[in-house]
Short mmCIF file of C-alpha atoms in Angstrom, two decimals:
data_model
loop_
_atom_site.label_atom_id
_atom_site.label_comp_id
_atom_site.label_asym_id
_atom_site.label_seq_id
_atom_site.Cartn_x
_atom_site.Cartn_y
_atom_site.Cartn_z
CA UNK A 1 -18.31 7.87 -19.99
CA UNK A 2 -17.35 4.50 -19.17
CA UNK A 3 -14.59 2.34 -20.54
CA UNK A 4 -13.90 -1.51 -20.85
CA UNK A 5 -11.83 -2.66 -17.69
CA UNK A 6 -8.38 -2.94 -18.01
CA UNK A 7 -7.97 -6.60 -17.36
CA UNK A 8 -11.35 -7.55 -18.91
CA UNK A 9 -10.37 -6.02 -22.36
CA UNK A 10 -7.52 -8.18 -22.64
CA UNK A 11 -9.52 -11.34 -21.66
CA UNK A 12 -12.08 -10.15 -24.45
CA UNK A 13 -9.52 -10.04 -27.06
CA UNK A 14 -8.41 -13.60 -26.18
CA UNK A 15 -4.47 -12.80 -26.07
CA UNK A 16 -4.70 -11.63 -29.82
CA UNK A 17 -1.59 -9.55 -30.77
CA UNK A 18 -1.32 -7.12 -33.56
CA UNK A 19 1.90 -6.98 -35.78
CA UNK A 20 3.36 -4.87 -38.25
CA UNK A 21 2.69 -0.93 -38.89
CA UNK A 22 -0.47 -0.97 -36.89
CA UNK A 23 1.29 -2.37 -34.00
CA UNK A 24 4.18 -0.25 -34.30
CA UNK A 25 1.92 3.00 -34.39
CA UNK A 26 0.18 1.74 -31.12
CA UNK A 27 3.30 1.34 -29.25
CA UNK A 28 4.12 4.98 -30.09
CA UNK A 29 0.58 6.07 -29.13
CA UNK A 30 -0.38 4.90 -25.80
CA UNK A 31 -0.72 1.49 -23.74
CA UNK A 32 -4.46 1.18 -24.12
CA UNK A 33 -4.33 0.75 -27.72
CA UNK A 34 -1.26 -1.33 -27.92
CA UNK A 35 -1.29 -4.92 -28.32
CA UNK A 36 -2.27 -7.18 -25.33
CA UNK A 37 1.75 -8.68 -25.34
CA UNK A 38 3.05 -4.75 -25.26
CA UNK A 39 0.34 -3.79 -22.69
CA UNK A 40 0.91 -6.59 -20.23
CA UNK A 41 4.58 -6.20 -20.59
CA UNK A 42 4.15 -2.56 -19.78
CA UNK A 43 2.04 -3.24 -16.41
CA UNK A 44 4.69 -5.83 -15.61
CA UNK A 45 7.68 -3.43 -15.68
CA UNK A 46 5.85 -0.72 -14.22
CA UNK A 47 4.70 -2.50 -11.21
CA UNK A 48 7.93 -4.72 -11.00
CA UNK A 49 9.67 -1.07 -10.72
CA UNK A 50 7.24 0.37 -8.20
CA UNK A 51 7.62 -3.02 -6.07
CA UNK A 52 11.40 -2.67 -6.09
CA UNK A 53 11.21 1.14 -5.10
CA UNK A 54 8.86 0.41 -2.21
CA UNK A 55 10.99 -2.50 -1.02
CA UNK A 56 14.09 -0.37 -0.92
CA UNK A 57 12.07 2.35 1.03
CA UNK A 58 10.86 -0.04 3.33
CA UNK A 59 14.22 -1.38 4.23
CA UNK A 60 15.93 1.75 4.62
CA UNK A 61 12.85 3.22 6.62
CA UNK A 62 12.84 0.29 8.93
CA UNK A 63 16.58 0.25 9.27
CA UNK A 64 16.77 4.16 10.29
CA UNK A 65 13.65 3.54 12.72
CA UNK A 66 14.93 0.39 14.63
CA UNK A 67 18.64 0.91 14.45
CA UNK A 68 19.73 3.19 17.41
CA UNK A 69 22.80 4.51 15.44
CA UNK A 70 20.95 5.24 12.21
CA UNK A 71 18.03 7.10 14.15
CA UNK A 72 20.72 9.18 16.17
CA UNK A 73 22.57 9.84 12.85
CA UNK A 74 19.90 11.37 10.95
CA UNK A 75 18.55 13.38 13.98
CA UNK A 76 21.93 14.78 14.58
CA UNK A 77 22.43 15.68 10.80
CA UNK A 78 18.98 16.83 10.05
CA UNK A 79 20.78 19.25 7.15
CA UNK A 80 20.88 15.97 5.07
CA UNK A 81 17.13 16.10 4.81
CA UNK A 82 17.34 19.27 2.96
CA UNK A 83 20.24 17.91 0.60
CA UNK A 84 17.96 14.80 0.01
CA UNK A 85 14.96 17.24 -0.83
CA UNK A 86 16.83 19.25 -3.37
CA UNK A 87 18.65 15.92 -4.55
CA UNK A 88 15.38 14.34 -5.18
CA UNK A 89 14.14 17.68 -7.29
CA UNK A 90 17.23 17.59 -9.38
CA UNK A 91 17.06 13.74 -10.00
CA UNK A 92 13.25 13.96 -10.82
CA UNK A 93 14.02 16.55 -13.42
CA UNK A 94 16.92 14.69 -15.02
CA UNK A 95 14.61 11.48 -15.12
CA UNK A 96 11.99 13.32 -17.16
CA UNK A 97 14.55 14.50 -19.49
CA UNK A 98 16.48 10.89 -19.64
CA UNK A 99 13.54 8.82 -19.21
CA UNK A 100 13.73 6.78 -22.59
CA UNK A 101 17.53 6.62 -22.21
CA UNK A 102 18.51 3.08 -20.86
CA UNK A 103 20.61 2.56 -18.77
CA UNK A 104 20.63 5.98 -17.49
CA UNK A 105 16.78 6.35 -16.60
CA UNK A 106 17.34 3.06 -14.26
CA UNK A 107 20.27 4.57 -12.62
CA UNK A 108 18.77 7.94 -12.03
CA UNK A 109 15.60 5.96 -10.80
CA UNK A 110 17.66 4.12 -8.25
CA UNK A 111 18.97 7.42 -7.03
CA UNK A 112 15.63 9.11 -6.72
CA UNK A 113 14.49 6.02 -4.95
CA UNK A 114 17.30 5.86 -2.39
CA UNK A 115 16.72 9.64 -1.67
CA UNK A 116 13.00 9.40 -1.19
CA UNK A 117 13.55 6.45 0.90
CA UNK A 118 16.05 8.42 3.09
CA UNK A 119 13.54 11.33 3.56
CA UNK A 120 10.79 8.72 4.34
CA UNK A 121 13.10 6.99 6.78
CA UNK A 122 13.82 10.35 8.16
CA UNK A 123 10.24 10.89 9.01
CA UNK A 124 9.25 7.61 10.46
CA UNK A 125 12.07 8.17 13.05
CA UNK A 126 9.79 10.39 14.82
CA UNK A 127 7.08 7.90 15.04
CA UNK A 128 6.21 5.11 17.48
CA UNK A 129 7.03 1.85 15.72
CA UNK A 130 3.98 0.11 16.18
CA UNK A 131 2.29 3.22 14.59
CA UNK A 132 4.48 3.01 11.41
CA UNK A 133 3.51 -0.96 11.11
CA UNK A 134 -0.23 -0.11 11.36
CA UNK A 135 0.24 2.72 8.61
CA UNK A 136 2.13 0.24 6.39
CA UNK A 137 -0.47 -2.51 6.62
CA UNK A 138 -3.36 -0.36 6.06
CA UNK A 139 -1.59 1.32 3.15
CA UNK A 140 -0.64 -2.08 1.55
CA UNK A 141 -4.48 -3.06 1.99
CA UNK A 142 -5.84 0.19 0.79
CA UNK A 143 -3.33 0.07 -2.31
CA UNK A 144 -4.37 -3.47 -2.97
CA UNK A 145 -8.02 -2.67 -3.00
CA UNK A 146 -7.65 0.57 -5.11
CA UNK A 147 -5.56 -1.19 -7.92
CA UNK A 148 -7.78 -4.22 -8.29
CA UNK A 149 -10.87 -1.80 -8.56
CA UNK A 150 -9.15 0.48 -11.11
CA UNK A 151 -8.18 -2.50 -13.17
CA UNK A 152 -11.54 -3.88 -13.26
CA UNK A 153 -14.25 -1.03 -13.21
CA UNK A 154 -15.68 0.42 -16.26
CA UNK A 155 -15.81 3.80 -15.00
CA UNK A 156 -13.69 6.72 -16.43
CA UNK A 157 -11.72 8.73 -13.82
CA UNK A 158 -10.14 11.19 -16.49
CA UNK A 159 -12.48 14.11 -15.52
CA UNK A 160 -11.03 13.94 -11.89
CA UNK A 161 -7.87 15.86 -12.57
CA UNK A 162 -9.11 19.39 -11.78
CA UNK A 163 -10.73 18.45 -8.63
CA UNK A 164 -7.49 16.62 -7.52
CA UNK A 165 -5.26 19.45 -8.31
CA UNK A 166 -8.02 21.74 -6.48
CA UNK A 167 -7.50 19.16 -3.57
CA UNK A 168 -3.89 19.55 -3.68
CA UNK A 169 -4.12 23.31 -3.42
CA UNK A 170 -6.20 22.93 -0.44
CA UNK A 171 -3.78 20.53 1.28
CA UNK A 172 -1.10 22.89 0.51
CA UNK A 173 -2.87 25.74 2.24
CA UNK A 174 -4.00 23.52 5.17
CA UNK A 175 -0.47 22.66 5.49
CA UNK A 176 0.66 26.31 5.93
CA UNK A 177 -2.15 26.89 8.24
CA UNK A 178 -1.22 23.89 10.40
CA UNK A 179 2.29 25.58 11.00
CA UNK A 180 0.55 28.27 12.99
CA UNK A 181 -2.44 26.62 14.23
CA UNK A 182 -1.26 23.32 16.16
CA UNK A 183 -4.53 21.24 16.84
CA UNK A 184 -5.16 17.52 16.82
CA UNK A 185 -8.37 17.58 15.53
CA UNK A 186 -7.38 19.78 12.45
CA UNK A 187 -4.08 17.74 12.22
CA UNK A 188 -6.48 14.62 11.78
CA UNK A 189 -9.05 16.38 9.56
CA UNK A 190 -5.77 17.42 7.16
CA UNK A 191 -4.37 13.70 7.50
CA UNK A 192 -7.64 12.05 6.39
CA UNK A 193 -8.10 14.48 3.57
CA UNK A 194 -4.74 13.90 2.21
CA UNK A 195 -5.15 10.07 2.35
CA UNK A 196 -8.50 10.33 0.65
CA UNK A 197 -7.12 12.54 -2.03
CA UNK A 198 -4.12 10.45 -2.71
CA UNK A 199 -6.05 7.35 -2.98
CA UNK A 200 -7.92 9.06 -5.71
CA UNK A 201 -4.56 9.81 -7.41
CA UNK A 202 -3.73 6.17 -7.02
CA UNK A 203 -7.11 5.56 -9.01
CA UNK A 204 -6.54 8.43 -11.50
CA UNK A 205 -2.90 7.68 -12.40
CA UNK A 206 -3.35 4.08 -12.65
CA UNK A 207 -6.04 4.62 -15.21
CA UNK A 208 -4.60 7.70 -16.84
CA UNK A 209 -0.91 6.24 -17.63
CA UNK A 210 -2.91 3.31 -19.52
CA UNK A 211 -4.80 6.19 -21.68
CA UNK A 212 -1.99 8.78 -21.87
CA UNK A 213 1.25 7.19 -21.63
CA UNK A 214 3.06 5.38 -24.56
CA UNK A 215 4.52 1.85 -23.35
CA UNK A 216 8.05 3.32 -23.51
CA UNK A 217 7.32 5.87 -20.92
CA UNK A 218 7.10 3.34 -18.05
CA UNK A 219 9.72 5.31 -15.89
CA UNK A 220 6.99 8.22 -15.61
CA UNK A 221 4.28 6.01 -14.88
CA UNK A 222 6.28 4.41 -12.11
CA UNK A 223 7.47 7.59 -10.49
CA UNK A 224 3.60 8.78 -10.55
CA UNK A 225 2.48 5.86 -8.83
CA UNK A 226 5.64 5.60 -6.30
CA UNK A 227 4.83 9.03 -4.99
CA UNK A 228 1.07 8.55 -4.81
CA UNK A 229 1.65 5.43 -2.58
CA UNK A 230 4.38 7.19 -0.32
CA UNK A 231 2.06 10.20 -0.05
CA UNK A 232 -0.68 7.86 1.04
CA UNK A 233 1.28 6.18 3.47
CA UNK A 234 2.64 9.47 5.10
CA UNK A 235 -0.93 10.91 5.25
CA UNK A 236 -2.12 7.63 6.81
CA UNK A 237 0.73 7.76 9.39
CA UNK A 238 -0.03 10.80 10.39
CA UNK A 239 -3.85 10.44 10.68
CA UNK A 240 -2.86 7.41 13.19
CA UNK A 241 -0.60 9.11 14.91
CA UNK A 242 -2.76 12.20 15.57
CA UNK A 243 -5.71 9.91 16.62
CA UNK A 244 -3.48 8.22 19.00
CA UNK A 245 -2.56 11.17 20.75
CA UNK A 246 -6.01 12.79 20.47
#
């Protein structure tokens, strides 16, 4: 099944905006069937929030990695990583409950972002700076290409959901095996598989949020894309590091 590209459809509609009851229904339905104004507003809001999240994550990550006192602090207080993990889970649940309540949703999103950024920051302190920079540049390149492709393609990726879930299960099992079976080649295979899997997740979620999410669900869309990008970065980082060590 093919669909009209997300950007191309806006061009073909000539910027036409719907008004009245029909437009109100579209707003409550999903982004794809909303007016051009609502659709583009949704895209701007989601990608602005994701950009701010990634900016905060990058700043905190590089601060902990290059600031010696910060690096020492996180290594000496590793228990904070568990606090961050449970904190992110609690905040994520609260975000789903309060996702439409402004400004509560923005406050919770900010807390979630800082907690996730701290977790990523702790992880990157265990890698060499040059490898982290390479992973960051590669992630940005891949993300840009995937986003442009998704907004211009006519292909429908909704059927990927089952396969992506199966891929997550495989990744989970492989992660458990990795604990007991330490091998560079196995690490590279897992990392490359994880990077490919979350590349597909970015394509799937980017298209899916337009077809499934209503315009007022921008917080959910933001979280999905943010977590996809973080996981893509972490698996690329692991792949580069394992390749360097191998």
